PDB file of C-alpha atoms in Angstrom:
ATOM      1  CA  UNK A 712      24.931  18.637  11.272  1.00 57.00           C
ATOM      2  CA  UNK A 713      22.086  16.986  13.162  1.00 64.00           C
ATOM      3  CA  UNK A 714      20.008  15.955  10.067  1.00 65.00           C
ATOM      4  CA  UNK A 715      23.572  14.353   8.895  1.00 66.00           C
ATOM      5  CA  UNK A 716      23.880  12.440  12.644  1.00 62.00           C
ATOM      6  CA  UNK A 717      20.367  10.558  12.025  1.00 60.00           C
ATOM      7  CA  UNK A 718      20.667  10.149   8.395  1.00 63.00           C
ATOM      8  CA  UNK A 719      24.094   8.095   8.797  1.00 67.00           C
ATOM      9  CA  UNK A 720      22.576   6.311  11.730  1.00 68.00           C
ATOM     10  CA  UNK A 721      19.372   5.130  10.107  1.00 68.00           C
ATOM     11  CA  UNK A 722      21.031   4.147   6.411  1.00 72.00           C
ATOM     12  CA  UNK A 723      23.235   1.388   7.847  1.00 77.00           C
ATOM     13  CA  UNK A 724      23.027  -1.740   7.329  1.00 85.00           C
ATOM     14  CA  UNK A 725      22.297  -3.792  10.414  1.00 87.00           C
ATOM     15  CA  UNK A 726      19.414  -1.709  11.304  1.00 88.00           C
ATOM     16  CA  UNK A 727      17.670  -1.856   7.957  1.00 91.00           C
ATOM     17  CA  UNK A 728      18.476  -5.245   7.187  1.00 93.00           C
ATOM     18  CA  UNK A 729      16.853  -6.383  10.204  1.00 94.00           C
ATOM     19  CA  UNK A 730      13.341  -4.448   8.951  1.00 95.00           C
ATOM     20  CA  UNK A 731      13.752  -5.896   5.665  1.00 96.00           C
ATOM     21  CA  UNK A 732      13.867  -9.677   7.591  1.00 97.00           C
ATOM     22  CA  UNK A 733      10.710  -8.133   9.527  1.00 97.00           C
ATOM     23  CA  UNK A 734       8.731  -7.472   6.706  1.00 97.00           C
ATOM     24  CA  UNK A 735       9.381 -10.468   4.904  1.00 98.00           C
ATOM     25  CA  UNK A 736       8.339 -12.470   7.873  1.00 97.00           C
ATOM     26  CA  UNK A 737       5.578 -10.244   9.029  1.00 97.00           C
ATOM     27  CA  UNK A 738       4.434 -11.082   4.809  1.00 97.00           C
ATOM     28  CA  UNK A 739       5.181 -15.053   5.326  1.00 97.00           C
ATOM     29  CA  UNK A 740       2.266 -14.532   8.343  1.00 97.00           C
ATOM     30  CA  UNK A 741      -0.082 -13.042   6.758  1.00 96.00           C
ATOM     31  CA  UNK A 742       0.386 -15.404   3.837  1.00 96.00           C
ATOM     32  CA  UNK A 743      -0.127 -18.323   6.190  1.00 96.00           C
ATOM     33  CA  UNK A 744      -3.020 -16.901   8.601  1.00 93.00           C
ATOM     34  CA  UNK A 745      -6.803 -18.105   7.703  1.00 92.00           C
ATOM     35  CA  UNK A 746      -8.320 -15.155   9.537  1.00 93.00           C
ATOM     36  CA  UNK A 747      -8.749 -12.286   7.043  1.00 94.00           C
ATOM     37  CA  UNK A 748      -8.616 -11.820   3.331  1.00 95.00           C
ATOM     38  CA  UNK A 749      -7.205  -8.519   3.576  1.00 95.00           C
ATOM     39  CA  UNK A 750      -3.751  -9.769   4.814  1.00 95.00           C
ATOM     40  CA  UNK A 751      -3.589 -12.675   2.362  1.00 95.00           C
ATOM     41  CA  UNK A 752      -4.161  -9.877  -0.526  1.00 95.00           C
ATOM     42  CA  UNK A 753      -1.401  -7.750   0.571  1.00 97.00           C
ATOM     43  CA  UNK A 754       0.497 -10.809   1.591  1.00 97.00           C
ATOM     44  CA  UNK A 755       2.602 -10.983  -1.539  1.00 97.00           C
ATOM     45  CA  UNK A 756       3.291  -7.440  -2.003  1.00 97.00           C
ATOM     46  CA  UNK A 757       4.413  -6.919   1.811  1.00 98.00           C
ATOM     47  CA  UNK A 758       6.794 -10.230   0.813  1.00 98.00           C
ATOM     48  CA  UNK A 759       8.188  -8.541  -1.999  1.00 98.00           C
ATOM     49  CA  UNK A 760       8.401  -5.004  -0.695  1.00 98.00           C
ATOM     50  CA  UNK A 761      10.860  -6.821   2.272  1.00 97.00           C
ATOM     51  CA  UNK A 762      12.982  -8.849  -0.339  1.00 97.00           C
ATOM     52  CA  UNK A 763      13.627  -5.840  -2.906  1.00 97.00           C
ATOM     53  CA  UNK A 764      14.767  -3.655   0.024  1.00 96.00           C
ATOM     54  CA  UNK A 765      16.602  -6.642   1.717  1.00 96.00           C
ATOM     55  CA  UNK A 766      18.388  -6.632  -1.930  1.00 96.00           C
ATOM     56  CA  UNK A 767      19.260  -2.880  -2.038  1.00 94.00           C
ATOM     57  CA  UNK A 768      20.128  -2.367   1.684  1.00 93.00           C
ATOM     58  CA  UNK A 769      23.001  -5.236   1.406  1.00 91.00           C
ATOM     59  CA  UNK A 770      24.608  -2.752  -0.506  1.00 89.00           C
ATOM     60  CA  UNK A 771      24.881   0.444   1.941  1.00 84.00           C
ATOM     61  CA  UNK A 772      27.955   0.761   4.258  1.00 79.00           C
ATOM     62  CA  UNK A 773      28.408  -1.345   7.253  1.00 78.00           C
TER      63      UNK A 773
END
């Protein structure tokens, strides 16, 4: 019953959506930053890790 209580807390919408806009701007940033190489190279796949599960999470329950 527990497990069931966090599950259907954690795999709403508002919550998720809101780390999906995180990532995507937390990718934008290290797109735009001329301090390391390391966070330009994962730049683009932090960007589309945040839009694909922006995509799918606008599709759970509100």
């Amino acid at each position: 019953m527990k497990n069931r209580l966090l599950t259907s807390r954690y795999l709403r919408r508002g919550f998720l959506e809101n780390v999906s806009c995180v990532l995507i701007g937390l990718g934008i940033f290290m797109l735009m930053q001329p301090f390391a190489m390391t966070a330009f190279t994962y730049s683009f796949s932090v960007i589309l890790f945040g839009t694909v599960s922006f995509l799918i999470v606008s599709h759970f329950p509100e």
